[in-house]
Amino acid sequence: MKVLKFGGTSVGSAQSISTVIDILKKEDLSKGAPVVVLSAMSGVTNLLTHMANAAATGQDFTAHLAELETRHFGVVKELLDVQAQNPVFTRLKLYFNQLEDLLQGVLTLRELTPKTLDLIVSFGERCATLLVSRIAMQYFPACLFVDATEVVKTDSAHGQAKVNMELTGLLINDLYRANSDKILFVTGYIASNDAGNVSTLGRGGSDYTAAIFGSVLNASAIEIWTDVNGMMTADPRMVKKAFSLPELSYTEAMELSYFGAKVIYPPTMIPAFLKRIPIVIKNTFNVDFEGTVIRHDPGKSKLAIKGISSVNKISIINLVGSGMVGKAGFSGRLFSLLAREQINVILITQSSSEHSITFAVQPEDAEKAKLLIEQEFELELLAKKLEYPVIEAELSVLAIVGENMKQTPGMSGKLFHALGRNGVNVRAIAQGSSEYNISVIISVVDLAKALNAVHDAFFSQLNKTLHAFCLGTGNIGKTLFKQLDQHKDYLEKNNGIQVKVAGISNTRKMMFDVDGVDLKDWEDKLQASDEPADLAAFVAKMKSLNLPNCVFIDNTASPKPIEFYEEIFKSNISVVTCNKIGNSGSYQRYKTFRDTARAHGVDFFYETNVGAGLPIIHTLKNLMGSGDRLQKIEAILSGTISYIFNNFKGDANFHNVVKTAQDLGYTEPDPRDDLRGTDFMRKVLILARDAGFEMEAEDVQIDNILPQACLDAASVDDFYAALQSENVYFEDLKNRAESEGKVLRYIGKLDNGKASISLQMVDSEHPFYTMSGSDNIIAFNTDRYSARPMVVKGPGAGAEVTAAGVFADLINVGAN
Ligand code: ADP
Ligand code: ASP
Ligand code: MG
């Protein structure tokens, strides 16, 4: 025979109760009638507790009572034949009258004892079980409603009573033997003490009732029917990528549930473990799901860990003092004290010096624990052998669990790397000696981020999710969104990376969506957003959302975002940018960015600062990183100037070539910005700094291409006029070059720690002789590439290639 337990949501509505009946109909009754354990309808235990507390403080509870009645009566009307309804209404009404009397008593006395509360909440299970058993009678002739207070016997620790297994075993056996042909419908969670007073087994305790019946009756399996696909790698409400586990050992299930995996109540595992009865967690709302099997000998799993769970809110108490050093009895005294007072200690860590002990408790127990300690250790406190206990609140426990962790090195490294990278501060650490679990205490506000980041780190076979916050919706920003959208599926399939654009801002509007903005209609959405752009607010929101694997993308050419980079790194957020201003400002700032990013374990990628998508920065870093030594760099890094000199030949006139370049959109609105070499200078400066030179902008020597008259022009029109009148100067340059069989090239150079940009004439032997369009080219001379340089060449401007470079940087974030 089997025991089936249905939780609150499974009996939460007429519709789900029908599903439960359908599940029961599929049971093979020839193997012995099953025992069906039921919880209260979802939310009812909470509501009853709330009503009891309300009554104790003099508040009215009648509206809630009416709500309870309506909910239960509604199910009767919907699922019971009319002639069967009345007796059930009568029974239910009896329960509600008793409940009302009790609550009235609490209201009158303004007192609510744990004993009374147990009695009050017991009506939740009683009503639900009565209902379901009567509905089942329409389909199964032999059904019996069992009030578990008659068979499950406990001590008097109300709220969390301990079961007397021996006596309970006898009673259940008697009951079962007398009714072996019937399906028993048993109230979960509730029991009674020796005196016959109702007790409860702790919140979530219906699972435990099921395990007790399963163990006593030697069931072939204990099925826990709930509202999710079994035990998952994390709470699916917190971690969207959590997935179902096919198998677990009792210990693993115990550890996961102890640290918060509510799907099964931890003590449930003990009776099942002792008799090696498998527990199968199934989904009422997805009957095809095979279930998670918790068993004695689960097969070998490839997963490094089985899951991550968390206890949302805890407080810790720190005890510090010399009085603890070497005192064998100290912890004994401390923890017996807490046990005696029913204070549940969730986790303990002790420093190896024994100078301090930290332990975690439920927040509501913290003050009491502190007081108890102060009483118990009064002498030690007075003698200053112990300092007064300190409570820290608003904390959570995150635990990774799995038997494979045992003796596998690197597990804690991985955990702390994921936490550190995401800026999650670890307050305390505990590793059980079983090595089945490593727990860390972190701030409540970091919990969701930490769970997701750790999940990504340990289940790397799953996609990693990057959360991008993008600034700038000009050509590059737009193109990046288009590319991200186009390559979404490919990226997930081949790189295991999912990019969610969680925030977008331009200079007018901003918007956020933690689930990722739909990149097909981001423009309309941004347009419709009612949040005006505000850079500081954008950064603040990005920080406060606290998402894992977060990246700030600066696709602007503005100096404003740069002001926030340092703060962003300090928040453990990586930066990807095509904006050159940050890296070409003062050397001090350039250095601060790198130091801060490194200190916080995040990335700062800016490949597109030089040569758009061409792998230039990357190549330089790889050369240097592999121990090669740089001798010289020569480069043409301005697409605009490149275009101009590639076309300034034969009959061409310089003025016209510049004009055409402008008409084609190759220049800045004011072409002097290009021809002055400022943009080129910035690139050379960044390269020089990345090559290890402490250099400022003034250190880059720039030779003017233009005669002074052109530079002095008051407007763009004057500038063109000046180009025309200086025509002789340009013609002379061109003719000189042509007569020597050379071409004109504006070349940046880094040689011997000196950076310069100058107009040069190169012959056909030079790698820069043949160039076309707006190509960029860079030649690296190094110790290894000394005879012939390593050359990178290709289109070095344009939205497509620049966005592609930003894209490549983005997906590399967190790769190392
Ligand atoms: P029931 O009412 O059926 O007893 P519970 O609400 O007690 O159901 O437990 C099921 C819930 O447990 C799920 O809805 C899920 O949100 C939560 N949960 C927490 N951690 C996990 C986990 N690791 N795997 C599955 N569910 C989990
Ligand atoms: N109804 C009880 C609770 O909500 C017991 C259970 O659901 O398992 O805690
Ligand atoms: Mg439960």
JSON list of N, CA and C in Angstrom, two decimals, residues 113-142:
[
{"chain": "A", "resi": 113, "resn": "THR", "atom": "N", "xyz": [-2.99, 30.97, 24.25]},
{"chain": "A", "resi": 113, "resn": "THR", "atom": "CA", "xyz": [-1.88, 30.09, 24.61]},
{"chain": "A", "resi": 113, "resn": "THR", "atom": "C", "xyz": [-1.54, 29.21, 23.41]},
{"chain": "A", "resi": 114, "resn": "PRO", "atom": "N", "xyz": [-0.31, 28.66, 23.35]},
{"chain": "A", "resi": 114, "resn": "PRO", "atom": "CA", "xyz": [0.04, 27.74, 22.26]},
{"chain": "A", "resi": 114, "resn": "PRO", "atom": "C", "xyz": [-0.94, 26.57, 22.18]},
{"chain": "A", "resi": 115, "resn": "LYS", "atom": "N", "xyz": [-1.43, 26.17, 23.32]},
{"chain": "A", "resi": 115, "resn": "LYS", "atom": "CA", "xyz": [-2.37, 25.05, 23.36]},
{"chain": "A", "resi": 115, "resn": "LYS", "atom": "C", "xyz": [-3.67, 25.42, 22.63]},
{"chain": "A", "resi": 116, "resn": "THR", "atom": "N", "xyz": [-4.18, 26.60, 22.93]},
{"chain": "A", "resi": 116, "resn": "THR", "atom": "CA", "xyz": [-5.42, 27.04, 22.27]},
{"chain": "A", "resi": 116, "resn": "THR", "atom": "C", "xyz": [-5.19, 27.25, 20.77]},
{"chain": "A", "resi": 117, "resn": "LEU", "atom": "N", "xyz": [-4.04, 27.80, 20.46]},
{"chain": "A", "resi": 117, "resn": "LEU", "atom": "CA", "xyz": [-3.76, 28.05, 19.04]},
{"chain": "A", "resi": 117, "resn": "LEU", "atom": "C", "xyz": [-3.76, 26.73, 18.26]},
{"chain": "A", "resi": 118, "resn": "ASP", "atom": "N", "xyz": [-3.15, 25.71, 18.83]},
{"chain": "A", "resi": 118, "resn": "ASP", "atom": "CA", "xyz": [-3.15, 24.40, 18.16]},
{"chain": "A", "resi": 118, "resn": "ASP", "atom": "C", "xyz": [-4.57, 23.92, 17.90]},
{"chain": "A", "resi": 119, "resn": "LEU", "atom": "N", "xyz": [-5.40, 24.10, 18.90]},
{"chain": "A", "resi": 119, "resn": "LEU", "atom": "CA", "xyz": [-6.79, 23.66, 18.75]},
{"chain": "A", "resi": 119, "resn": "LEU", "atom": "C", "xyz": [-7.48, 24.46, 17.64]},
{"chain": "A", "resi": 120, "resn": "ILE", "atom": "N", "xyz": [-7.22, 25.76, 17.63]},
{"chain": "A", "resi": 120, "resn": "ILE", "atom": "CA", "xyz": [-7.86, 26.61, 16.62]},
{"chain": "A", "resi": 120, "resn": "ILE", "atom": "C", "xyz": [-7.41, 26.23, 15.20]},
{"chain": "A", "resi": 121, "resn": "VAL", "atom": "N", "xyz": [-6.10, 26.09, 15.02]},
{"chain": "A", "resi": 121, "resn": "VAL", "atom": "CA", "xyz": [-5.64, 25.78, 13.66]},
{"chain": "A", "resi": 121, "resn": "VAL", "atom": "C", "xyz": [-6.05, 24.37, 13.21]},
{"chain": "A", "resi": 122, "resn": "SER", "atom": "N", "xyz": [-6.32, 23.49, 14.17]},
{"chain": "A", "resi": 122, "resn": "SER", "atom": "CA", "xyz": [-6.65, 22.10, 13.79]},
{"chain": "A", "resi": 122, "resn": "SER", "atom": "C", "xyz": [-7.90, 22.04, 12.92]},
{"chain": "A", "resi": 123, "resn": "PHE", "atom": "N", "xyz": [-8.73, 23.09, 12.99]},
{"chain": "A", "resi": 123, "resn": "PHE", "atom": "CA", "xyz": [-9.95, 23.06, 12.18]},
{"chain": "A", "resi": 123, "resn": "PHE", "atom": "C", "xyz": [-9.66, 23.17, 10.68]},
{"chain": "A", "resi": 124, "resn": "GLY", "atom": "N", "xyz": [-8.54, 23.69, 10.34]},
{"chain": "A", "resi": 124, "resn": "GLY", "atom": "CA", "xyz": [-8.18, 23.77, 8.93]},
{"chain": "A", "resi": 124, "resn": "GLY", "atom": "C", "xyz": [-8.08, 22.39, 8.31]},
{"chain": "A", "resi": 125, "resn": "GLU", "atom": "N", "xyz": [-7.31, 21.52, 8.93]},
{"chain": "A", "resi": 125, "resn": "GLU", "atom": "CA", "xyz": [-7.13, 20.16, 8.43]},
{"chain": "A", "resi": 125, "resn": "GLU", "atom": "C", "xyz": [-8.43, 19.36, 8.55]},
{"chain": "A", "resi": 126, "resn": "ARG", "atom": "N", "xyz": [-9.13, 19.60, 9.64]},
{"chain": "A", "resi": 126, "resn": "ARG", "atom": "CA", "xyz": [-10.38, 18.84, 9.85]},
{"chain": "A", "resi": 126, "resn": "ARG", "atom": "C", "xyz": [-11.40, 19.15, 8.76]},
{"chain": "A", "resi": 127, "resn": "CYS", "atom": "N", "xyz": [-11.58, 20.42, 8.50]},
{"chain": "A", "resi": 127, "resn": "CYS", "atom": "CA", "xyz": [-12.58, 20.79, 7.49]},
{"chain": "A", "resi": 127, "resn": "CYS", "atom": "C", "xyz": [-12.19, 20.25, 6.11]},
{"chain": "A", "resi": 128, "resn": "ALA", "atom": "N", "xyz": [-10.93, 20.45, 5.73]},
{"chain": "A", "resi": 128, "resn": "ALA", "atom": "CA", "xyz": [-10.51, 20.04, 4.39]},
{"chain": "A", "resi": 128, "resn": "ALA", "atom": "C", "xyz": [-10.63, 18.52, 4.23]},
{"chain": "A", "resi": 129, "resn": "THR", "atom": "N", "xyz": [-10.21, 17.80, 5.27]},
{"chain": "A", "resi": 129, "resn": "THR", "atom": "CA", "xyz": [-10.21, 16.35, 5.16]},
{"chain": "A", "resi": 129, "resn": "THR", "atom": "C", "xyz": [-11.65, 15.79, 5.14]},
{"chain": "A", "resi": 130, "resn": "LEU", "atom": "N", "xyz": [-12.48, 16.39, 5.95]},
{"chain": "A", "resi": 130, "resn": "LEU", "atom": "CA", "xyz": [-13.88, 15.97, 5.95]},
{"chain": "A", "resi": 130, "resn": "LEU", "atom": "C", "xyz": [-14.47, 16.14, 4.55]},
{"chain": "A", "resi": 131, "resn": "LEU", "atom": "N", "xyz": [-14.23, 17.32, 4.00]},
{"chain": "A", "resi": 131, "resn": "LEU", "atom": "CA", "xyz": [-14.74, 17.63, 2.66]},
{"chain": "A", "resi": 131, "resn": "LEU", "atom": "C", "xyz": [-14.27, 16.62, 1.62]},
{"chain": "A", "resi": 132, "resn": "VAL", "atom": "N", "xyz": [-12.98, 16.44, 1.56]},
{"chain": "A", "resi": 132, "resn": "VAL", "atom": "CA", "xyz": [-12.42, 15.57, 0.52]},
{"chain": "A", "resi": 132, "resn": "VAL", "atom": "C", "xyz": [-12.90, 14.13, 0.71]},
{"chain": "A", "resi": 133, "resn": "SER", "atom": "N", "xyz": [-12.99, 13.69, 1.97]},
{"chain": "A", "resi": 133, "resn": "SER", "atom": "CA", "xyz": [-13.41, 12.30, 2.17]},
{"chain": "A", "resi": 133, "resn": "SER", "atom": "C", "xyz": [-14.86, 12.11, 1.70]},
{"chain": "A", "resi": 134, "resn": "ARG", "atom": "N", "xyz": [-15.70, 13.11, 1.94]},
{"chain": "A", "resi": 134, "resn": "ARG", "atom": "CA", "xyz": [-17.10, 13.01, 1.51]},
{"chain": "A", "resi": 134, "resn": "ARG", "atom": "C", "xyz": [-17.23, 13.07, -0.01]},
{"chain": "A", "resi": 135, "resn": "ILE", "atom": "N", "xyz": [-16.41, 13.89, -0.61]},
{"chain": "A", "resi": 135, "resn": "ILE", "atom": "CA", "xyz": [-16.45, 13.96, -2.08]},
{"chain": "A", "resi": 135, "resn": "ILE", "atom": "C", "xyz": [-15.98, 12.63, -2.66]},
{"chain": "A", "resi": 136, "resn": "ALA", "atom": "N", "xyz": [-14.96, 12.06, -2.04]},
{"chain": "A", "resi": 136, "resn": "ALA", "atom": "CA", "xyz": [-14.41, 10.79, -2.53]},
{"chain": "A", "resi": 136, "resn": "ALA", "atom": "C", "xyz": [-15.44, 9.66, -2.41]},
{"chain": "A", "resi": 137, "resn": "MET", "atom": "N", "xyz": [-16.27, 9.74, -1.39]},
{"chain": "A", "resi": 137, "resn": "MET", "atom": "CA", "xyz": [-17.28, 8.69, -1.19]},
{"chain": "A", "resi": 137, "resn": "MET", "atom": "C", "xyz": [-18.19, 8.51, -2.40]},
{"chain": "A", "resi": 138, "resn": "GLN", "atom": "N", "xyz": [-18.29, 9.54, -3.19]},
{"chain": "A", "resi": 138, "resn": "GLN", "atom": "CA", "xyz": [-19.13, 9.43, -4.39]},
{"chain": "A", "resi": 138, "resn": "GLN", "atom": "C", "xyz": [-18.50, 8.51, -5.43]},
{"chain": "A", "resi": 139, "resn": "TYR", "atom": "N", "xyz": [-17.20, 8.30, -5.31]},
{"chain": "A", "resi": 139, "resn": "TYR", "atom": "CA", "xyz": [-16.50, 7.49, -6.31]},
{"chain": "A", "resi": 139, "resn": "TYR", "atom": "C", "xyz": [-15.95, 6.20, -5.73]},
{"chain": "A", "resi": 140, "resn": "PHE", "atom": "N", "xyz": [-15.65, 6.21, -4.43]},
{"chain": "A", "resi": 140, "resn": "PHE", "atom": "CA", "xyz": [-15.11, 5.01, -3.79]},
{"chain": "A", "resi": 140, "resn": "PHE", "atom": "C", "xyz": [-16.05, 4.68, -2.63]},
{"chain": "A", "resi": 141, "resn": "PRO", "atom": "N", "xyz": [-16.65, 3.50, -2.67]},
{"chain": "A", "resi": 141, "resn": "PRO", "atom": "CA", "xyz": [-17.64, 3.20, -1.65]},
{"chain": "A", "resi": 141, "resn": "PRO", "atom": "C", "xyz": [-17.05, 3.18, -0.24]},
{"chain": "A", "resi": 142, "resn": "ALA", "atom": "N", "xyz": [-15.82, 2.72, -0.11]},
{"chain": "A", "resi": 142, "resn": "ALA", "atom": "CA", "xyz": [-15.30, 2.58, 1.26]},
{"chain": "A", "resi": 142, "resn": "ALA", "atom": "C", "xyz": [-14.29, 3.66, 1.58]}
]
